[in-house]
Amino acid sequence: FKMPQPKAPTKEQAKNFRAEKLIPIHFRVFNVLKEWTTNYGIDFRKDTVLVQRVLDFANSASSENSALESGCKIVIDTISKSAPSVKEPKLISLGSKTNENNTSFLDVDHNELCNQINAFIVGTYCNVEPREYINCLWDSSEGRFQCIHLHRLYKFSNNFIRWMKTELFTSPDFTKRAL
């Protein structure tokens, strides 16, 4: 971006250099930067150093070259937008320890239970970031800290199955269990 000018150029050479070399390179760099910030915004969510460097670069480029103002504004606006808020799905209380009114699995309307489970799973899955899938991070012991959404799905599934088995096998009413 900071391309050196030819040594001892004439006014005509400096003008041609700026028009034919420098400005097209600046536009190419900003087009790549715009594409990156627009299409791969996930890179800017957690890396504050990267965000600050790109913002500093865009601000300095805007002040140096007025032709890049619109591109700089787009890059700055895209990065400055607050990260999409992560919607935490409604938690389903599993088991009598966490259930306030001690409602049994067998007493809950099956359609309502299915709707809540589906809403929780879809809500959690929508928050999964692409980098959580990389290198099977969820398999490692540190993965639960790096893949919180996949780990939450895994934990929910195990807890729900355990709760369902416990409720079914400890129910004294055999007719409800059979349904």
CSV table of N, CA and C in Angstrom, one decimal:
chain,number,residue,atom,x,y,z
A,1,PHE,N,0.8,-1.2,0.0
A,1,PHE,CA,0.0,0.0,0.0
A,1,PHE,C,0.9,1.3,0.0
A,2,LYS,N,1.9,1.2,0.7
A,2,LYS,CA,2.9,2.3,0.8
A,2,LYS,C,4.0,2.1,-0.3
A,3,MET,N,3.6,2.2,-1.5
A,3,MET,CA,4.5,1.9,-2.6
A,3,MET,C,5.5,3.0,-2.8
A,4,PRO,N,6.8,2.7,-2.9
A,4,PRO,CA,7.8,3.8,-3.1
A,4,PRO,C,7.7,4.5,-4.4
A,5,GLN,N,7.8,5.8,-4.5
A,5,GLN,CA,7.7,6.5,-5.7
A,5,GLN,C,9.1,6.4,-6.4
A,6,PRO,N,9.1,6.6,-7.8
A,6,PRO,CA,10.3,6.6,-8.5
A,6,PRO,C,11.3,7.7,-8.0
A,7,LYS,N,12.5,7.4,-8.1
A,7,LYS,CA,13.5,8.4,-7.6
A,7,LYS,C,13.6,9.6,-8.5
A,8,ALA,N,13.5,10.7,-8.0
A,8,ALA,CA,13.6,12.0,-8.7
A,8,ALA,C,12.7,12.1,-9.9
A,9,PRO,N,11.4,11.9,-9.7
A,9,PRO,CA,10.5,11.9,-10.8
A,9,PRO,C,10.2,13.4,-11.3
A,10,THR,N,9.8,13.5,-12.5
A,10,THR,CA,9.3,14.8,-13.0
A,10,THR,C,7.9,14.9,-12.6
A,11,LYS,N,7.3,16.1,-12.7
A,11,LYS,CA,5.9,16.2,-12.4
A,11,LYS,C,5.0,15.3,-13.2
A,12,GLU,N,5.3,15.1,-14.4
A,12,GLU,CA,4.6,14.2,-15.3
A,12,GLU,C,4.7,12.8,-14.9
A,13,GLN,N,5.9,12.3,-14.5
A,13,GLN,CA,6.2,10.9,-14.1
A,13,GLN,C,5.4,10.7,-12.7
A,14,ALA,N,5.5,11.7,-11.8
A,14,ALA,CA,4.8,11.5,-10.5
A,14,ALA,C,3.3,11.4,-10.7
A,15,LYS,N,2.8,12.2,-11.6
A,15,LYS,CA,1.3,12.2,-11.9
A,15,LYS,C,0.9,10.9,-12.5
A,16,ASN,N,1.7,10.4,-13.5
A,16,ASN,CA,1.4,9.1,-14.1
A,16,ASN,C,1.6,7.9,-13.1
A,17,PHE,N,2.6,8.0,-12.3
A,17,PHE,CA,2.8,7.0,-11.3
A,17,PHE,C,1.6,6.9,-10.3
A,18,ARG,N,1.1,8.0,-9.9
A,18,ARG,CA,0.0,8.1,-9.0
A,18,ARG,C,-1.3,7.6,-9.7
A,19,ALA,N,-1.5,8.0,-10.9
A,19,ALA,CA,-2.8,7.7,-11.6
A,19,ALA,C,-2.8,6.2,-12.1
A,20,GLU,N,-1.6,5.7,-12.6
A,20,GLU,CA,-1.6,4.4,-13.2
A,20,GLU,C,-1.1,3.3,-12.2
A,21,LYS,N,-0.4,3.6,-11.2
A,21,LYS,CA,0.1,2.5,-10.3
A,21,LYS,C,-0.5,2.6,-8.9
A,22,LEU,N,-0.3,3.8,-8.3
A,22,LEU,CA,-0.7,3.9,-6.8
A,22,LEU,C,-2.2,3.8,-6.5
A,23,ILE,N,-3.0,4.6,-7.2
A,23,ILE,CA,-4.4,4.6,-7.0
A,23,ILE,C,-5.0,3.2,-7.3
A,24,PRO,N,-4.7,2.6,-8.5
A,24,PRO,CA,-5.3,1.3,-8.7
A,24,PRO,C,-4.9,0.2,-7.7
A,25,ILE,N,-3.7,0.3,-7.1
A,25,ILE,CA,-3.3,-0.6,-6.1
A,25,ILE,C,-4.1,-0.4,-4.8
A,26,HIS,N,-4.3,0.9,-4.5
A,26,HIS,CA,-5.1,1.3,-3.3
A,26,HIS,C,-6.5,0.7,-3.4
A,27,PHE,N,-7.1,0.9,-4.6
A,27,PHE,CA,-8.4,0.4,-4.8
A,27,PHE,C,-8.5,-1.1,-4.7
A,28,ARG,N,-7.5,-1.8,-5.2
A,28,ARG,CA,-7.5,-3.3,-5.1
A,28,ARG,C,-7.4,-3.7,-3.7
A,29,VAL,N,-6.5,-3.1,-2.9
A,29,VAL,CA,-6.4,-3.4,-1.5
A,29,VAL,C,-7.7,-3.2,-0.8
A,30,PHE,N,-8.3,-2.1,-1.0
A,30,PHE,CA,-9.6,-1.8,-0.3
A,30,PHE,C,-10.7,-2.7,-0.8
A,31,ASN,N,-10.7,-3.1,-2.0
A,31,ASN,CA,-11.7,-4.1,-2.5
A,31,ASN,C,-11.6,-5.4,-1.8
A,32,VAL,N,-10.3,-5.9,-1.6
A,32,VAL,CA,-10.1,-7.1,-0.9
A,32,VAL,C,-10.5,-6.9,0.6
A,33,LEU,N,-10.2,-5.8,1.2
A,33,LEU,CA,-10.5,-5.5,2.6
A,33,LEU,C,-12.0,-5.4,2.8
A,34,LYS,N,-12.7,-4.8,1.8
A,34,LYS,CA,-14.2,-4.8,1.9
A,34,LYS,C,-14.8,-6.2,1.8
A,35,GLU,N,-14.3,-7.0,0.9
A,35,GLU,CA,-14.8,-8.4,0.7
A,35,GLU,C,-14.6,-9.1,2.0
A,36,TRP,N,-13.4,-9.0,2.6
A,36,TRP,CA,-13.0,-9.7,3.8
A,36,TRP,C,-13.9,-9.3,5.0
A,37,THR,N,-14.1,-8.0,5.2
A,37,THR,CA,-15.0,-7.6,6.3
A,37,THR,C,-16.4,-7.9,6.1
A,38,THR,N,-16.9,-7.8,4.8
A,38,THR,CA,-18.3,-8.1,4.6
A,38,THR,C,-18.6,-9.6,4.6
A,39,ASN,N,-17.8,-10.4,4.0
A,39,ASN,CA,-18.1,-11.9,3.9
A,39,ASN,C,-17.5,-12.7,5.1
A,40,TYR,N,-16.5,-12.3,5.7
A,40,TYR,CA,-15.8,-13.1,6.8
A,40,TYR,C,-15.7,-12.3,8.1
A,41,GLY,N,-16.9,-11.7,8.5
A,41,GLY,CA,-16.9,-10.9,9.7
A,41,GLY,C,-16.6,-11.6,10.9
A,42,ILE,N,-16.7,-13.0,10.9
A,42,ILE,CA,-16.4,-13.8,12.0
A,42,ILE,C,-15.0,-13.6,12.5
A,43,ASP,N,-14.1,-13.3,11.6
A,43,ASP,CA,-12.7,-13.1,11.9
A,43,ASP,C,-12.5,-11.9,12.9
A,44,PHE,N,-13.4,-11.0,12.9
A,44,PHE,CA,-13.3,-9.7,13.6
A,44,PHE,C,-14.1,-9.7,14.9
A,45,ARG,N,-14.7,-10.8,15.2
A,45,ARG,CA,-15.6,-10.9,16.5
A,45,ARG,C,-14.7,-10.9,17.7
A,46,LYS,N,-13.7,-11.7,17.7
A,46,LYS,CA,-12.9,-11.9,19.0
A,46,LYS,C,-11.5,-11.3,18.9
A,47,ASP,N,-11.0,-11.0,17.8
A,47,ASP,CA,-9.7,-10.5,17.7
A,47,ASP,C,-9.7,-9.0,17.7
A,48,THR,N,-9.6,-8.4,18.9
A,48,THR,CA,-9.6,-7.0,19.0
A,48,THR,C,-8.4,-6.3,18.4
A,49,VAL,N,-7.3,-7.0,18.4
A,49,VAL,CA,-6.1,-6.4,17.8
A,49,VAL,C,-6.2,-6.2,16.3
A,50,LEU,N,-6.8,-7.2,15.7
A,50,LEU,CA,-7.1,-7.2,14.3
A,50,LEU,C,-8.0,-6.1,13.9
A,51,VAL,N,-9.1,-6.0,14.7
A,51,VAL,CA,-10.1,-4.9,14.5
A,51,VAL,C,-9.4,-3.5,14.6
A,52,GLN,N,-8.6,-3.3,15.6
A,52,GLN,CA,-8.0,-2.0,15.8
A,52,GLN,C,-7.0,-1.7,14.6
A,53,ARG,N,-6.3,-2.7,14.2
A,53,ARG,CA,-5.3,-2.5,13.1
A,53,ARG,C,-6.0,-2.1,11.8
A,54,VAL,N,-7.1,-2.8,11.5
A,54,VAL,CA,-7.9,-2.6,10.3
A,54,VAL,C,-8.5,-1.2,10.4
A,55,LEU,N,-9.1,-0.8,11.5
A,55,LEU,CA,-9.7,0.5,11.7
A,55,LEU,C,-8.6,1.6,11.5
A,56,ASP,N,-7.4,1.4,12.1
A,56,ASP,CA,-6.4,2.4,12.0
A,56,ASP,C,-5.9,2.5,10.6
A,57,PHE,N,-5.8,1.4,9.9
A,57,PHE,CA,-5.4,1.4,8.5
A,57,PHE,C,-6.4,2.1,7.6
A,58,ALA,N,-7.7,1.8,7.8
A,58,ALA,CA,-8.8,2.5,7.1
A,58,ALA,C,-8.8,4.0,7.3
A,59,ASN,N,-8.6,4.4,8.6
A,59,ASN,CA,-8.7,5.8,8.9
A,59,ASN,C,-7.5,6.5,8.3
A,60,SER,N,-6.3,5.9,8.3
A,60,SER,CA,-5.1,6.6,7.8
A,60,SER,C,-5.2,6.6,6.2
A,61,ALA,N,-5.7,5.6,5.6
A,61,ALA,CA,-5.9,5.6,4.2
A,61,ALA,C,-6.9,6.6,3.7
A,62,SER,N,-7.9,6.8,4.5
A,62,SER,CA,-8.9,7.7,4.1
A,62,SER,C,-8.4,9.2,4.2
A,63,SER,N,-7.5,9.4,5.2
A,63,SER,CA,-7.0,10.8,5.3
A,63,SER,C,-5.9,11.0,4.2
A,64,GLU,N,-5.2,10.0,3.7
A,64,GLU,CA,-4.2,10.1,2.7
A,64,GLU,C,-4.8,10.3,1.3
A,65,ASN,N,-5.9,9.5,1.0
A,65,ASN,CA,-6.4,9.5,-0.3
A,65,ASN,C,-7.9,9.7,-0.3
A,66,SER,N,-8.4,10.8,-0.7
A,66,SER,CA,-9.8,11.2,-0.7
A,66,SER,C,-10.7,10.3,-1.6
A,67,ALA,N,-10.1,9.7,-2.6
A,67,ALA,CA,-10.8,8.8,-3.5
A,67,ALA,C,-11.2,7.5,-2.8
A,68,LEU,N,-10.6,7.2,-1.7
A,68,LEU,CA,-10.9,5.9,-0.9
A,68,LEU,C,-11.9,6.1,0.2
A,69,GLU,N,-12.4,7.4,0.3
A,69,GLU,CA,-13.3,7.7,1.5
A,69,GLU,C,-14.5,6.7,1.5
A,70,SER,N,-15.1,6.5,0.4
A,70,SER,CA,-16.3,5.6,0.5
A,70,SER,C,-16.0,4.2,0.8
A,71,GLY,N,-14.8,3.7,0.3
A,71,GLY,CA,-14.4,2.3,0.7
A,71,GLY,C,-14.0,2.2,2.1
A,72,CYS,N,-13.3,3.3,2.6
A,72,CYS,CA,-13.0,3.3,4.0
A,72,CYS,C,-14.2,3.3,4.9
A,73,LYS,N,-15.2,4.1,4.5
A,73,LYS,CA,-16.4,4.2,5.3
A,73,LYS,C,-17.1,2.9,5.4
A,74,ILE,N,-17.2,2.2,4.3
A,74,ILE,CA,-17.8,0.8,4.3
A,74,ILE,C,-17.1,-0.1,5.2
A,75,VAL,N,-15.7,-0.1,5.1
A,75,VAL,CA,-14.9,-1.0,5.9
A,75,VAL,C,-15.1,-0.7,7.4
A,76,ILE,N,-15.1,0.6,7.7
A,76,ILE,CA,-15.2,1.0,9.1
A,76,ILE,C,-16.6,0.7,9.7
A,77,ASP,N,-17.6,1.0,8.9
A,77,ASP,CA,-19.0,0.7,9.3
A,77,ASP,C,-19.2,-0.8,9.5
A,78,THR,N,-18.7,-1.6,8.6
A,78,THR,CA,-18.8,-3.0,8.7
A,78,THR,C,-18.2,-3.6,10.0
A,79,ILE,N,-17.0,-3.1,10.3
A,79,ILE,CA,-16.3,-3.6,11.4
A,79,ILE,C,-16.9,-3.0,12.7
A,80,SER,N,-17.3,-1.8,12.6
A,80,SER,CA,-17.8,-1.1,13.8
A,80,SER,C,-19.2,-1.6,14.3
A,81,LYS,N,-19.9,-2.3,13.3
A,81,LYS,CA,-21.2,-2.8,13.7
A,81,LYS,C,-21.0,-3.8,14.9
A,82,SER,N,-21.9,-3.7,15.8
A,82,SER,CA,-21.7,-4.6,16.9
A,82,SER,C,-21.9,-6.0,16.4
A,83,ALA,N,-21.2,-6.9,17.0
A,83,ALA,CA,-21.3,-8.3,16.7
A,83,ALA,C,-22.7,-8.8,16.9
A,84,PRO,N,-23.2,-9.7,16.0
A,84,PRO,CA,-24.5,-10.1,16.2
A,84,PRO,C,-24.7,-10.7,17.6
A,85,SER,N,-25.8,-10.3,18.2
A,85,SER,CA,-26.0,-10.8,19.5
A,85,SER,C,-26.4,-12.3,19.5
A,86,VAL,N,-25.7,-13.0,20.4
A,86,VAL,CA,-26.0,-14.4,20.5
A,86,VAL,C,-27.2,-14.6,21.3
A,87,LYS,N,-28.2,-15.2,20.7
A,87,LYS,CA,-29.5,-15.5,21.4
A,87,LYS,C,-29.3,-16.8,22.2
A,88,GLU,N,-29.5,-16.6,23.5
A,88,GLU,CA,-29.4,-17.8,24.3
A,88,GLU,C,-30.8,-18.5,24.3
A,89,PRO,N,-30.9,-19.7,23.9
A,89,PRO,CA,-32.2,-20.4,23.9
A,89,PRO,C,-32.7,-20.7,25.3
A,90,LYS,N,-34.0,-20.8,25.4
A,90,LYS,CA,-34.6,-21.0,26.7
A,90,LYS,C,-34.2,-22.4,27.2
A,91,LEU,N,-33.8,-22.5,28.4
A,91,LEU,CA,-33.3,-23.7,29.0
A,91,LEU,C,-34.5,-24.5,29.5
A,92,ILE,N,-34.4,-25.8,29.3
A,92,ILE,CA,-35.5,-26.7,29.8
A,92,ILE,C,-35.0,-27.3,31.0
A,93,SER,N,-35.7,-27.3,32.1
A,93,SER,CA,-35.3,-27.8,33.4
A,93,SER,C,-35.4,-29.3,33.3
A,94,LEU,N,-34.4,-30.0,33.6
A,94,LEU,CA,-34.4,-31.5,33.5
A,94,LEU,C,-34.2,-32.0,34.9
A,95,GLY,N,-35.2,-32.9,35.3
A,95,GLY,CA,-35.1,-33.5,36.6
A,95,GLY,C,-35.7,-32.7,37.7
A,96,SER,N,-36.0,-33.4,38.8
A,96,SER,CA,-36.7,-32.7,39.9
A,96,SER,C,-35.8,-31.8,40.7
A,97,LYS,N,-34.5,-31.9,40.6
A,97,LYS,CA,-33.6,-31.0,41.4
A,97,LYS,C,-33.7,-29.6,40.8
A,98,THR,N,-33.8,-29.5,39.5
A,98,THR,CA,-33.8,-28.1,39.0
A,98,THR,C,-35.3,-27.7,38.6
A,99,ASN,N,-36.2,-28.6,38.6
A,99,ASN,CA,-37.6,-28.3,38.3
A,99,ASN,C,-38.3,-27.7,39.5
A,100,GLU,N,-38.8,-26.5,39.4
A,100,GLU,CA,-39.4,-25.8,40.6
A,100,GLU,C,-40.6,-26.5,41.0
A,101,ASN,N,-41.5,-26.9,40.1
A,101,ASN,CA,-42.8,-27.5,40.5
A,101,ASN,C,-42.8,-29.0,40.5
A,102,ASN,N,-41.7,-29.6,40.4
A,102,ASN,CA,-41.5,-31.1,40.4
A,102,ASN,C,-42.4,-31.8,39.3
A,103,THR,N,-42.5,-31.2,38.2
A,103,THR,CA,-43.3,-31.8,37.1
A,103,THR,C,-42.5,-33.0,36.5
A,104,SER,N,-43.2,-34.0,36.4
A,104,SER,CA,-42.5,-35.2,35.8
A,104,SER,C,-42.5,-35.2,34.3
A,105,PHE,N,-41.6,-35.9,33.7
A,105,PHE,CA,-41.6,-36.0,32.2
A,105,PHE,C,-42.9,-36.5,31.7
A,106,LEU,N,-43.5,-37.4,32.4
A,106,LEU,CA,-44.7,-38.1,32.0
A,106,LEU,C,-45.9,-37.2,32.1
A,107,ASP,N,-45.8,-36.1,32.9
A,107,ASP,CA,-47.0,-35.2,33.0
A,107,ASP,C,-46.9,-34.0,32.0
A,108,VAL,N,-45.8,-33.9,31.3
A,108,VAL,CA,-45.7,-32.8,30.4
A,108,VAL,C,-46.3,-33.1,29.0
A,109,ASP,N,-47.0,-32.2,28.4
A,109,ASP,CA,-47.6,-32.4,27.1
A,109,ASP,C,-46.5,-32.7,26.1
A,110,HIS,N,-46.6,-33.7,25.4
A,110,HIS,CA,-45.5,-34.2,24.5
A,110,HIS,C,-45.2,-33.2,23.4
A,111,ASN,N,-46.3,-32.5,22.9
A,111,ASN,CA,-46.1,-31.5,21.8
A,111,ASN,C,-45.3,-30.3,22.4
A,112,GLU,N,-45.6,-29.8,23.6
A,112,GLU,CA,-44.9,-28.7,24.2
A,112,GLU,C,-43.5,-29.1,24.4
A,113,LEU,N,-43.2,-30.3,24.9
A,113,LEU,CA,-41.9,-30.7,25.2
A,113,LEU,C,-41.1,-30.8,23.9
A,114,CYS,N,-41.7,-31.3,22.8
A,114,CYS,CA,-41.0,-31.4,21.5
A,114,CYS,C,-40.7,-30.0,21.0
A,115,ASN,N,-41.6,-29.0,21.2
A,115,ASN,CA,-41.4,-27.7,20.7
A,115,ASN,C,-40.2,-27.0,21.5
A,116,GLN,N,-40.2,-27.2,22.8
A,116,GLN,CA,-39.1,-26.6,23.6
A,116,GLN,C,-37.8,-27.2,23.3
A,117,ILE,N,-37.7,-28.6,23.1
A,117,ILE,CA,-36.5,-29.2,22.7
A,117,ILE,C,-36.0,-28.7,21.4
A,118,ASN,N,-36.9,-28.6,20.4
A,118,ASN,CA,-36.5,-28.2,19.1
A,118,ASN,C,-36.1,-26.7,19.1
A,119,ALA,N,-36.7,-25.9,19.9
A,119,ALA,CA,-36.3,-24.5,20.0
A,119,ALA,C,-35.0,-24.3,20.6
A,120,PHE,N,-34.7,-25.1,21.6
A,120,PHE,CA,-33.4,-25.1,22.3
A,120,PHE,C,-32.3,-25.6,21.3
A,121,ILE,N,-32.5,-26.7,20.6
A,121,ILE,CA,-31.5,-27.2,19.8
A,121,ILE,C,-31.2,-26.3,18.6
A,122,VAL,N,-32.3,-25.8,18.0
A,122,VAL,CA,-32.1,-24.9,16.8
A,122,VAL,C,-31.5,-23.6,17.3
A,123,GLY,N,-31.9,-23.1,18.4
A,123,GLY,CA,-31.3,-21.8,18.9
A,123,GLY,C,-29.8,-22.0,19.2
A,124,THR,N,-29.4,-23.1,19.8
A,124,THR,CA,-28.0,-23.4,20.1
A,124,THR,C,-27.2,-23.6,18.8
A,125,TYR,N,-27.8,-24.4,17.9
A,125,TYR,CA,-27.1,-24.7,16.7
A,125,TYR,C,-26.9,-23.5,15.8
A,126,CYS,N,-27.8,-22.6,15.8
A,126,CYS,CA,-27.7,-21.4,15.0
A,126,CYS,C,-26.5,-20.5,15.5
A,127,ASN,N,-26.1,-20.7,16.8
A,127,ASN,CA,-25.1,-19.9,17.4
A,127,ASN,C,-23.7,-20.5,17.2
A,128,VAL,N,-23.6,-21.7,16.6
A,128,VAL,CA,-22.4,-22.4,16.4
A,128,VAL,C,-21.6,-21.6,15.3
A,129,GLU,N,-20.3,-21.4,15.6
A,129,GLU,CA,-19.5,-20.7,14.7
A,129,GLU,C,-18.7,-21.7,13.9
A,130,PRO,N,-18.4,-21.4,12.6
A,130,PRO,CA,-17.7,-22.3,11.8
A,130,PRO,C,-16.4,-22.9,12.3
A,131,ARG,N,-15.7,-22.0,13.1
A,131,ARG,CA,-14.4,-22.5,13.6
A,131,ARG,C,-14.5,-23.5,14.7
A,132,GLU,N,-15.8,-23.7,15.2
A,132,GLU,CA,-16.0,-24.8,16.2
A,132,GLU,C,-15.9,-26.2,15.6
A,133,TYR,N,-16.1,-26.3,14.3
A,133,TYR,CA,-16.0,-27.6,13.7
A,133,TYR,C,-14.5,-28.0,13.3
A,134,ILE,N,-13.6,-27.0,13.3
A,134,ILE,CA,-12.3,-27.2,12.8
A,134,ILE,C,-11.5,-28.1,13.8
A,135,ASN,N,-10.7,-29.0,13.2
A,135,ASN,CA,-9.8,-29.9,14.0
A,135,ASN,C,-10.4,-30.6,15.1
A,136,CYS,N,-11.7,-30.9,15.0
A,136,CYS,CA,-12.4,-31.7,16.0
A,136,CYS,C,-12.1,-31.2,17.4
A,137,LEU,N,-12.2,-29.9,17.6
A,137,LEU,CA,-11.9,-29.3,18.9
A,137,LEU,C,-12.8,-29.8,20.0
A,138,TRP,N,-14.1,-30.2,19.7
A,138,TRP,CA,-15.0,-30.6,20.7
A,138,TRP,C,-14.6,-31.9,21.3
A,139,ASP,N,-13.7,-32.7,20.6
A,139,ASP,CA,-13.2,-34.0,21.2
A,139,ASP,C,-12.2,-33.8,22.3
A,140,SER,N,-11.5,-32.7,22.3
A,140,SER,CA,-10.4,-32.5,23.3
A,140,SER,C,-11.0,-31.9,24.6
A,141,SER,N,-10.2,-32.1,25.7
A,141,SER,CA,-10.6,-31.6,27.0
A,141,SER,C,-10.7,-30.0,27.0
A,142,GLU,N,-9.9,-29.3,26.2
A,142,GLU,CA,-10.0,-27.9,26.1
A,142,GLU,C,-11.1,-27.4,25.1
A,143,GLY,N,-11.6,-28.4,24.3
A,143,GLY,CA,-12.6,-28.0,23.3
A,143,GLY,C,-13.9,-27.4,23.9
A,144,ARG,N,-14.3,-27.8,25.1
A,144,ARG,CA,-15.5,-27.3,25.7
A,144,ARG,C,-15.4,-25.8,25.9
A,145,PHE,N,-14.2,-25.3,26.0
A,145,PHE,CA,-14.0,-23.8,26.2
A,145,PHE,C,-13.9,-23.1,24.8
A,146,GLN,N,-13.6,-23.8,23.8
A,146,GLN,CA,-13.4,-23.2,22.5
A,146,GLN,C,-14.7,-23.5,21.6
A,147,CYS,N,-15.4,-24.5,22.0
A,147,CYS,CA,-16.6,-24.9,21.2
A,147,CYS,C,-17.8,-24.9,22.1
A,148,ILE,N,-18.1,-23.8,22.7
A,148,ILE,CA,-19.2,-23.8,23.8
A,148,ILE,C,-20.5,-24.2,23.2
A,149,HIS,N,-20.9,-23.9,22.0
A,149,HIS,CA,-22.2,-24.2,21.5
A,149,HIS,C,-22.3,-25.7,21.2
A,150,LEU,N,-21.3,-26.3,20.6
A,150,LEU,CA,-21.3,-27.7,20.3
A,150,LEU,C,-21.3,-28.5,21.6
A,151,HIS,N,-20.5,-28.0,22.6
A,151,HIS,CA,-20.4,-28.7,23.9
A,151,HIS,C,-21.8,-28.6,24.6
A,152,ARG,N,-22.5,-27.4,24.4
A,152,ARG,CA,-23.8,-27.3,25.0
A,152,ARG,C,-24.8,-28.3,24.4
A,153,LEU,N,-24.7,-28.5,23.1
A,153,LEU,CA,-25.6,-29.4,22.5
A,153,LEU,C,-25.3,-30.8,22.9
A,154,TYR,N,-24.1,-31.2,23.0
A,154,TYR,CA,-23.7,-32.5,23.5
A,154,TYR,C,-24.1,-32.7,24.9
A,155,LYS,N,-23.9,-31.7,25.8
A,155,LYS,CA,-24.3,-31.9,27.2
A,155,LYS,C,-25.8,-31.9,27.3
A,156,PHE,N,-26.5,-31.1,26.6
A,156,PHE,CA,-28.0,-31.2,26.6
A,156,PHE,C,-28.5,-32.5,26.2
A,157,SER,N,-28.0,-33.1,25.1
A,157,SER,CA,-28.4,-34.4,24.7
A,157,SER,C,-28.2,-35.4,25.7
A,158,ASN,N,-27.1,-35.5,26.3
A,158,ASN,CA,-26.8,-36.5,27.3
A,158,ASN,C,-27.7,-36.3,28.6
A,159,ASN,N,-27.8,-35.1,29.0
A,159,ASN,CA,-28.6,-34.8,30.2
A,159,ASN,C,-30.1,-35.1,29.9
A,160,PHE,N,-30.6,-34.8,28.8
A,160,PHE,CA,-32.0,-35.1,28.4
A,160,PHE,C,-32.2,-36.6,28.4
A,161,ILE,N,-31.4,-37.3,27.8
A,161,ILE,CA,-31.6,-38.8,27.7
A,161,ILE,C,-31.5,-39.4,29.1
A,162,ARG,N,-30.6,-38.9,29.9
A,162,ARG,CA,-30.5,-39.4,31.3
A,162,ARG,C,-31.7,-39.1,32.1
A,163,TRP,N,-32.2,-37.9,31.9
A,163,TRP,CA,-33.5,-37.4,32.6
A,163,TRP,C,-34.7,-38.3,32.2
A,164,MET,N,-34.8,-38.5,30.9
A,164,MET,CA,-35.9,-39.2,30.3
A,164,MET,C,-35.9,-40.7,30.8
A,165,LYS,N,-34.7,-41.3,30.8
A,165,LYS,CA,-34.6,-42.7,31.3
A,165,LYS,C,-35.0,-42.7,32.8
A,166,THR,N,-34.5,-41.8,33.6
A,166,THR,CA,-34.7,-41.8,35.0
A,166,THR,C,-36.2,-41.6,35.3
A,167,GLU,N,-36.9,-40.7,34.6
A,167,GLU,CA,-38.3,-40.5,34.7
A,167,GLU,C,-39.1,-41.7,34.3
A,168,LEU,N,-38.7,-42.3,33.2
A,168,LEU,CA,-39.5,-43.5,32.8
A,168,LEU,C,-39.3,-44.7,33.7
A,169,PHE,N,-38.1,-44.9,34.1
A,169,PHE,CA,-37.8,-46.1,34.9
A,169,PHE,C,-38.2,-46.0,36.4
A,170,THR,N,-38.4,-44.8,36.9
A,170,THR,CA,-38.7,-44.6,38.3
A,170,THR,C,-40.2,-44.2,38.5
A,171,SER,N,-41.0,-44.2,37.4
A,171,SER,CA,-42.4,-43.9,37.5
A,171,SER,C,-43.1,-45.0,38.1
A,172,PRO,N,-43.9,-44.8,39.1
A,172,PRO,CA,-44.7,-45.9,39.7
A,172,PRO,C,-45.9,-46.2,38.9
A,173,ASP,N,-46.4,-45.3,38.0
A,173,ASP,CA,-47.6,-45.6,37.3
A,173,ASP,C,-47.2,-46.2,35.9
A,174,PHE,N,-47.5,-47.5,35.8
A,174,PHE,CA,-47.1,-48.3,34.6
A,174,PHE,C,-47.9,-47.9,33.4
A,175,THR,N,-49.1,-47.4,33.6
A,175,THR,CA,-50.0,-47.0,32.4
A,175,THR,C,-49.4,-45.8,31.8
A,176,LYS,N,-48.9,-44.8,32.5
A,176,LYS,CA,-48.3,-43.6,31.9
A,176,LYS,C,-47.0,-44.0,31.2
A,177,ARG,N,-46.2,-44.9,31.8
A,177,ARG,CA,-45.0,-45.3,31.2
A,177,ARG,C,-45.2,-46.0,29.9
A,178,ALA,N,-46.3,-46.7,29.7
A,178,ALA,CA,-46.5,-47.5,28.5
A,178,ALA,C,-46.9,-46.5,27.3
A,179,LEU,N,-47.4,-45.4,27.7
A,179,LEU,CA,-47.8,-44.5,26.6
A,179,LEU,C,-46.6,-43.8,26.0
